[in-house]
Amino acid sequence: MPQVPALPPSDRREPGEVFSAGFTLFADMLLVGLLTAVACLPVVTAPAAFAAASATLRRAAEDAVPVRAGTYAGHLRARLTRGSLLGGLAVPLLVGILLVDSALTRTTLPGAEVMAPALALLALGSAVLALRTTALPAPHALSPREGLLRCAADLRGSLLLAGAVVLAALLAWSIPVLIPLLPGPLVFAATAVDLRFTGAARPVV
């Protein structure tokens, strides 16, 4: 029986596709997710950890650089600045405020029933803004102002990220063992949204 010659893998990307077929999506997301989870353990390093993960995935998409722990570590060192660490202090502060306000919504205070959905929207909006900010490339890396501008300019992408955050929260609540892996899909979603936004905004020559 004659053998059919194997065709070489195609590097052609479909319209709207960010990552090529050669991008080992599942393994790379697992690795990036675990590395990011470990780097986030001191809490204040969370912005730098997510930004390093996004930079690692961005290089894999744009320059075909393999996703490795050493590549991630290099990006992490470059983003561990005083500004990113100060930004990391906002994480426990915001969580503390949300927990206190959440406890108040379970009391008989006037307006408690209105505060619950407002807090949920505040937490969701903060998460989307944080993801868009950490996915920014140079020279806008970790710029909250630029992240806010892109949230407003790309509402579709922001809604997609909101869906990703909600799904990650449901997975963390229902299957807690998956929590160390969740940063990977979140960073991948933020990076893909930003790459598509900048690609759409780039003028055609």
PDB file of C-alpha atoms in Angstrom:
ATOM      1  CA  MET A   1       0.000   0.000   0.000  1.00  0.00           C
ATOM      2  CA  PRO A   2       1.605   3.301  -1.036  1.00  0.00           C
ATOM      3  CA  GLN A   3       2.319   5.722   1.761  1.00  0.00           C
ATOM      4  CA  VAL A   4       0.948   9.243   1.578  1.00  0.00           C
ATOM      5  CA  PRO A   5       3.777  11.709   2.177  1.00  0.00           C
ATOM      6  CA  ALA A   6       3.321  13.767   5.288  1.00  0.00           C
ATOM      7  CA  LEU A   7       2.737  17.409   4.574  1.00  0.00           C
ATOM      8  CA  PRO A   8       4.925  19.931   6.393  1.00  0.00           C
ATOM      9  CA  PRO A   9       3.148  21.861   9.117  1.00  0.00           C
ATOM     10  CA  SER A  10       1.728  25.143   7.870  1.00  0.00           C
ATOM     11  CA  ASP A  11       2.735  28.400   9.533  1.00  0.00           C
ATOM     12  CA  ARG A  12      -0.080  30.255   7.853  1.00  0.00           C
ATOM     13  CA  ARG A  13      -2.387  32.011  10.276  1.00  0.00           C
ATOM     14  CA  GLU A  14      -6.093  32.317   9.827  1.00  0.00           C
ATOM     15  CA  PRO A  15      -7.661  35.813   9.860  1.00  0.00           C
ATOM     16  CA  GLY A  16      -7.757  37.041  13.433  1.00  0.00           C
ATOM     17  CA  GLU A  17      -5.481  34.275  14.708  1.00  0.00           C
ATOM     18  CA  VAL A  18      -2.754  35.623  16.972  1.00  0.00           C
ATOM     19  CA  PHE A  19      -0.662  32.547  17.694  1.00  0.00           C
ATOM     20  CA  SER A  20       0.543  30.262  14.930  1.00  0.00           C
ATOM     21  CA  ALA A  21      -0.198  26.564  14.684  1.00  0.00           C
ATOM     22  CA  GLY A  22       3.291  25.767  15.990  1.00  0.00           C
ATOM     23  CA  PHE A  23       2.552  27.511  19.286  1.00  0.00           C
ATOM     24  CA  THR A  24       2.364  24.766  21.904  1.00  0.00           C
ATOM     25  CA  LEU A  25      -0.577  26.375  23.603  1.00  0.00           C
ATOM     26  CA  PHE A  26      -1.419  23.934  26.352  1.00  0.00           C
ATOM     27  CA  ALA A  27       2.115  23.226  27.571  1.00  0.00           C
ATOM     28  CA  ASP A  28       3.146  26.881  27.376  1.00  0.00           C
ATOM     29  CA  MET A  29       0.111  28.026  29.347  1.00  0.00           C
ATOM     30  CA  LEU A  30       0.784  25.392  32.001  1.00  0.00           C
ATOM     31  CA  LEU A  31       4.412  26.489  32.343  1.00  0.00           C
ATOM     32  CA  VAL A  32       3.635  30.205  32.342  1.00  0.00           C
ATOM     33  CA  GLY A  33       0.770  29.698  34.774  1.00  0.00           C
ATOM     34  CA  LEU A  34       2.905  27.802  37.262  1.00  0.00           C
ATOM     35  CA  LEU A  35       5.818  30.256  36.996  1.00  0.00           C
ATOM     36  CA  THR A  36       3.476  33.202  37.479  1.00  0.00           C
ATOM     37  CA  ALA A  37       1.769  31.591  40.462  1.00  0.00           C
ATOM     38  CA  VAL A  38       5.139  31.007  42.137  1.00  0.00           C
ATOM     39  CA  ALA A  39       6.334  34.546  41.349  1.00  0.00           C
ATOM     40  CA  CYS A  40       3.103  35.960  42.819  1.00  0.00           C
ATOM     41  CA  LEU A  41       3.645  34.360  46.233  1.00  0.00           C
ATOM     42  CA  PRO A  42       5.148  37.529  47.788  1.00  0.00           C
ATOM     43  CA  VAL A  43       1.948  39.314  46.574  1.00  0.00           C
ATOM     44  CA  VAL A  44       3.707  42.632  45.830  1.00  0.00           C
ATOM     45  CA  THR A  45       5.438  40.964  42.878  1.00  0.00           C
ATOM     46  CA  ALA A  46       2.099  40.121  41.207  1.00  0.00           C
ATOM     47  CA  PRO A  47       2.167  42.971  38.624  1.00  0.00           C
ATOM     48  CA  ALA A  48       5.719  42.122  37.576  1.00  0.00           C
ATOM     49  CA  ALA A  49       4.910  38.402  37.478  1.00  0.00           C
ATOM     50  CA  PHE A  50       1.918  38.868  35.177  1.00  0.00           C
ATOM     51  CA  ALA A  51       3.795  41.381  33.011  1.00  0.00           C
ATOM     52  CA  ALA A  52       6.702  38.950  32.643  1.00  0.00           C
ATOM     53  CA  ALA A  53       4.298  36.177  31.643  1.00  0.00           C
ATOM     54  CA  SER A  54       2.693  38.408  29.015  1.00  0.00           C
ATOM     55  CA  ALA A  55       6.088  39.453  27.643  1.00  0.00           C
ATOM     56  CA  THR A  56       7.117  35.802  27.412  1.00  0.00           C
ATOM     57  CA  LEU A  57       3.988  34.848  25.465  1.00  0.00           C
ATOM     58  CA  ARG A  58       4.290  37.942  23.284  1.00  0.00           C
ATOM     59  CA  ARG A  59       7.820  36.987  22.242  1.00  0.00           C
ATOM     60  CA  ALA A  60       6.605  33.484  21.480  1.00  0.00           C
ATOM     61  CA  ALA A  61       3.920  34.924  19.203  1.00  0.00           C
ATOM     62  CA  GLU A  62       5.933  37.651  17.490  1.00  0.00           C
ATOM     63  CA  ASP A  63       9.478  36.283  17.415  1.00  0.00           C
ATOM     64  CA  ALA A  64       8.888  32.516  17.785  1.00  0.00           C
ATOM     65  CA  VAL A  65      11.019  32.465  20.962  1.00  0.00           C
ATOM     66  CA  PRO A  66      10.281  29.248  22.917  1.00  0.00           C
ATOM     67  CA  VAL A  67       8.585  29.624  26.275  1.00  0.00           C
ATOM     68  CA  ARG A  68      11.158  28.601  28.877  1.00  0.00           C
ATOM     69  CA  ALA A  69      11.653  29.246  32.576  1.00  0.00           C
ATOM     70  CA  GLY A  70      14.870  31.153  31.834  1.00  0.00           C
ATOM     71  CA  THR A  71      13.082  33.455  29.391  1.00  0.00           C
ATOM     72  CA  TYR A  72      10.375  34.141  31.951  1.00  0.00           C
ATOM     73  CA  ALA A  73      12.961  34.815  34.686  1.00  0.00           C
ATOM     74  CA  GLY A  74      14.713  37.367  32.484  1.00  0.00           C
ATOM     75  CA  HIS A  75      11.474  39.242  31.842  1.00  0.00           C
ATOM     76  CA  LEU A  76      10.618  39.070  35.541  1.00  0.00           C
ATOM     77  CA  ARG A  77      13.932  40.614  36.595  1.00  0.00           C
ATOM     78  CA  ALA A  78      13.451  43.439  34.104  1.00  0.00           C
ATOM     79  CA  ARG A  79       9.998  44.244  35.501  1.00  0.00           C
ATOM     80  CA  LEU A  80      10.778  44.031  39.207  1.00  0.00           C
ATOM     81  CA  THR A  81      11.088  47.771  39.648  1.00  0.00           C
ATOM     82  CA  ARG A  82      10.166  50.056  42.517  1.00  0.00           C
ATOM     83  CA  GLY A  83       7.075  51.165  40.616  1.00  0.00           C
ATOM     84  CA  SER A  84       5.820  47.627  40.027  1.00  0.00           C
ATOM     85  CA  LEU A  85       6.383  46.709  43.678  1.00  0.00           C
ATOM     86  CA  LEU A  86       4.482  49.805  44.809  1.00  0.00           C
ATOM     87  CA  GLY A  87       1.701  48.821  42.448  1.00  0.00           C
ATOM     88  CA  GLY A  88       1.749  45.373  44.011  1.00  0.00           C
ATOM     89  CA  LEU A  89       0.898  46.932  47.373  1.00  0.00           C
ATOM     90  CA  ALA A  90      -2.464  47.926  45.904  1.00  0.00           C
ATOM     91  CA  VAL A  91      -3.409  44.245  45.545  1.00  0.00           C
ATOM     92  CA  PRO A  92      -3.775  43.374  49.270  1.00  0.00           C
ATOM     93  CA  LEU A  93      -5.178  46.862  49.928  1.00  0.00           C
ATOM     94  CA  LEU A  94      -7.945  46.426  47.359  1.00  0.00           C
ATOM     95  CA  VAL A  95      -8.677  42.881  48.543  1.00  0.00           C
ATOM     96  CA  GLY A  96      -8.944  44.133  52.125  1.00  0.00           C
ATOM     97  CA  ILE A  97     -11.366  46.901  51.131  1.00  0.00           C
ATOM     98  CA  LEU A  98     -13.512  44.471  49.147  1.00  0.00           C
ATOM     99  CA  LEU A  99     -13.617  41.996  52.049  1.00  0.00           C
ATOM    100  CA  VAL A 100     -14.663  44.686  54.539  1.00  0.00           C
ATOM    101  CA  ASP A 101     -17.317  46.071  52.205  1.00  0.00           C
ATOM    102  CA  SER A 102     -18.513  42.547  51.440  1.00  0.00           C
ATOM    103  CA  ALA A 103     -18.987  41.914  55.148  1.00  0.00           C
ATOM    104  CA  LEU A 104     -20.978  45.149  55.445  1.00  0.00           C
ATOM    105  CA  THR A 105     -23.331  44.073  52.649  1.00  0.00           C
ATOM    106  CA  ARG A 106     -24.438  41.133  54.793  1.00  0.00           C
ATOM    107  CA  THR A 107     -25.671  43.479  57.525  1.00  0.00           C
ATOM    108  CA  THR A 108     -28.957  45.377  57.820  1.00  0.00           C
ATOM    109  CA  LEU A 109     -27.405  48.700  56.851  1.00  0.00           C
ATOM    110  CA  PRO A 110     -29.421  50.782  54.352  1.00  0.00           C
ATOM    111  CA  GLY A 111     -28.347  50.170  50.770  1.00  0.00           C
ATOM    112  CA  ALA A 112     -26.613  46.857  51.560  1.00  0.00           C
ATOM    113  CA  GLU A 113     -28.497  45.077  48.761  1.00  0.00           C
ATOM    114  CA  VAL A 114     -27.224  47.634  46.240  1.00  0.00           C
ATOM    115  CA  MET A 115     -23.603  47.421  47.364  1.00  0.00           C
ATOM    116  CA  ALA A 116     -23.247  43.699  46.590  1.00  0.00           C
ATOM    117  CA  PRO A 117     -23.547  43.998  42.771  1.00  0.00           C
ATOM    118  CA  ALA A 118     -21.581  47.256  42.850  1.00  0.00           C
ATOM    119  CA  LEU A 119     -18.695  45.514  44.623  1.00  0.00           C
ATOM    120  CA  ALA A 120     -18.821  42.636  42.141  1.00  0.00           C
ATOM    121  CA  LEU A 121     -18.588  45.079  39.225  1.00  0.00           C
ATOM    122  CA  LEU A 122     -15.765  46.968  40.955  1.00  0.00           C
ATOM    123  CA  ALA A 123     -13.784  43.767  41.480  1.00  0.00           C
ATOM    124  CA  LEU A 124     -14.401  42.644  37.887  1.00  0.00           C
ATOM    125  CA  GLY A 125     -13.432  46.030  36.447  1.00  0.00           C
ATOM    126  CA  SER A 126     -10.279  46.161  38.560  1.00  0.00           C
ATOM    127  CA  ALA A 127      -9.258  42.694  37.384  1.00  0.00           C
ATOM    128  CA  VAL A 128      -9.792  43.605  33.715  1.00  0.00           C
ATOM    129  CA  LEU A 129      -7.810  46.835  34.119  1.00  0.00           C
ATOM    130  CA  ALA A 130      -4.999  44.957  35.866  1.00  0.00           C
ATOM    131  CA  LEU A 131      -4.826  42.345  33.092  1.00  0.00           C
ATOM    132  CA  ARG A 132      -4.766  44.941  30.338  1.00  0.00           C
ATOM    133  CA  THR A 133      -2.084  46.912  32.180  1.00  0.00           C
ATOM    134  CA  THR A 134       0.191  43.925  32.712  1.00  0.00           C
ATOM    135  CA  ALA A 135      -0.189  42.899  29.046  1.00  0.00           C
ATOM    136  CA  LEU A 136       1.184  46.213  27.752  1.00  0.00           C
ATOM    137  CA  PRO A 137       4.487  46.093  25.842  1.00  0.00           C
ATOM    138  CA  ALA A 138       7.251  48.685  26.052  1.00  0.00           C
ATOM    139  CA  PRO A 139       7.210  51.668  26.215  1.00  0.00           C
ATOM    140  CA  HIS A 140       3.830  51.440  27.997  1.00  0.00           C
ATOM    141  CA  ALA A 141       4.718  48.472  30.205  1.00  0.00           C
ATOM    142  CA  LEU A 142       2.731  48.487  33.466  1.00  0.00           C
ATOM    143  CA  SER A 143       1.183  51.897  32.740  1.00  0.00           C
ATOM    144  CA  PRO A 144      -2.261  52.091  34.432  1.00  0.00           C
ATOM    145  CA  ARG A 145      -3.141  55.139  32.329  1.00  0.00           C
ATOM    146  CA  GLU A 146      -2.451  53.308  29.070  1.00  0.00           C
ATOM    147  CA  GLY A 147      -4.288  50.248  30.364  1.00  0.00           C
ATOM    148  CA  LEU A 148      -7.352  52.368  31.153  1.00  0.00           C
ATOM    149  CA  LEU A 149      -7.217  53.976  27.705  1.00  0.00           C
ATOM    150  CA  ARG A 150      -7.116  50.579  26.019  1.00  0.00           C
ATOM    151  CA  CYS A 151      -9.993  49.334  28.170  1.00  0.00           C
ATOM    152  CA  ALA A 152     -12.106  52.232  26.919  1.00  0.00           C
ATOM    153  CA  ALA A 153     -10.885  52.068  23.304  1.00  0.00           C
ATOM    154  CA  ASP A 154     -11.373  48.308  22.976  1.00  0.00           C
ATOM    155  CA  LEU A 155     -14.630  47.525  24.751  1.00  0.00           C
ATOM    156  CA  ARG A 156     -14.988  44.196  22.959  1.00  0.00           C
ATOM    157  CA  GLY A 157     -11.596  43.041  24.191  1.00  0.00           C
ATOM    158  CA  SER A 158     -12.384  44.254  27.706  1.00  0.00           C
ATOM    159  CA  LEU A 159     -15.648  42.283  27.687  1.00  0.00           C
ATOM    160  CA  LEU A 160     -13.770  39.181  26.546  1.00  0.00           C
ATOM    161  CA  LEU A 161     -11.341  39.622  29.431  1.00  0.00           C
ATOM    162  CA  ALA A 162     -14.240  40.112  31.825  1.00  0.00           C
ATOM    163  CA  GLY A 163     -15.615  36.756  30.685  1.00  0.00           C
ATOM    164  CA  ALA A 164     -12.199  35.159  31.209  1.00  0.00           C
ATOM    165  CA  VAL A 165     -12.030  36.587  34.748  1.00  0.00           C
ATOM    166  CA  VAL A 166     -15.523  35.306  35.599  1.00  0.00           C
ATOM    167  CA  LEU A 167     -14.683  31.852  34.247  1.00  0.00           C
ATOM    168  CA  ALA A 168     -11.413  31.781  36.213  1.00  0.00           C
ATOM    169  CA  ALA A 169     -13.261  32.792  39.389  1.00  0.00           C
ATOM    170  CA  LEU A 170     -15.812  30.007  38.886  1.00  0.00           C
ATOM    171  CA  LEU A 171     -13.035  27.469  38.318  1.00  0.00           C
ATOM    172  CA  ALA A 172     -11.172  28.667  41.430  1.00  0.00           C
ATOM    173  CA  TRP A 173     -14.374  28.359  43.471  1.00  0.00           C
ATOM    174  CA  SER A 174     -15.422  24.962  42.146  1.00  0.00           C
ATOM    175  CA  ILE A 175     -12.001  23.318  41.645  1.00  0.00           C
ATOM    176  CA  PRO A 176      -9.499  24.999  43.995  1.00  0.00           C
ATOM    177  CA  VAL A 177      -6.693  22.654  42.897  1.00  0.00           C
ATOM    178  CA  LEU A 178      -6.606  24.529  39.568  1.00  0.00           C
ATOM    179  CA  ILE A 179      -5.755  27.894  41.167  1.00  0.00           C
ATOM    180  CA  PRO A 180      -1.965  27.635  40.497  1.00  0.00           C
ATOM    181  CA  LEU A 181      -2.694  27.088  36.786  1.00  0.00           C
ATOM    182  CA  LEU A 182      -5.232  29.884  36.291  1.00  0.00           C
ATOM    183  CA  PRO A 183      -2.704  32.737  35.748  1.00  0.00           C
ATOM    184  CA  GLY A 184      -1.634  31.057  32.501  1.00  0.00           C
ATOM    185  CA  PRO A 185      -5.003  31.255  30.670  1.00  0.00           C
ATOM    186  CA  LEU A 186      -5.628  34.753  32.076  1.00  0.00           C
ATOM    187  CA  VAL A 187      -2.292  36.058  30.831  1.00  0.00           C
ATOM    188  CA  PHE A 188      -2.798  34.331  27.503  1.00  0.00           C
ATOM    189  CA  ALA A 189      -6.211  35.976  27.125  1.00  0.00           C
ATOM    190  CA  ALA A 190      -4.853  39.425  28.020  1.00  0.00           C
ATOM    191  CA  THR A 191      -1.907  39.071  25.646  1.00  0.00           C
ATOM    192  CA  ALA A 192      -4.085  37.849  22.777  1.00  0.00           C
ATOM    193  CA  VAL A 193      -6.561  40.711  23.287  1.00  0.00           C
ATOM    194  CA  ASP A 194      -3.765  43.286  23.310  1.00  0.00           C
ATOM    195  CA  LEU A 195      -2.066  41.820  20.244  1.00  0.00           C
ATOM    196  CA  ARG A 196      -5.321  41.883  18.318  1.00  0.00           C
ATOM    197  CA  PHE A 197      -6.038  45.444  19.451  1.00  0.00           C
ATOM    198  CA  THR A 198      -2.636  46.746  18.384  1.00  0.00           C
ATOM    199  CA  GLY A 199      -2.877  44.793  15.131  1.00  0.00           C
ATOM    200  CA  ALA A 200      -6.248  46.329  14.364  1.00  0.00           C
ATOM    201  CA  ALA A 201      -5.006  49.809  15.303  1.00  0.00           C
ATOM    202  CA  ARG A 202      -1.861  49.533  13.142  1.00  0.00           C
ATOM    203  CA  PRO A 203      -2.336  51.499   9.911  1.00  0.00           C
ATOM    204  CA  VAL A 204      -2.247  49.544   6.669  1.00  0.00           C
ATOM    205  CA  VAL A 205       0.627  50.696   4.424  1.00  0.00           C
TER     206      VAL A 205
END
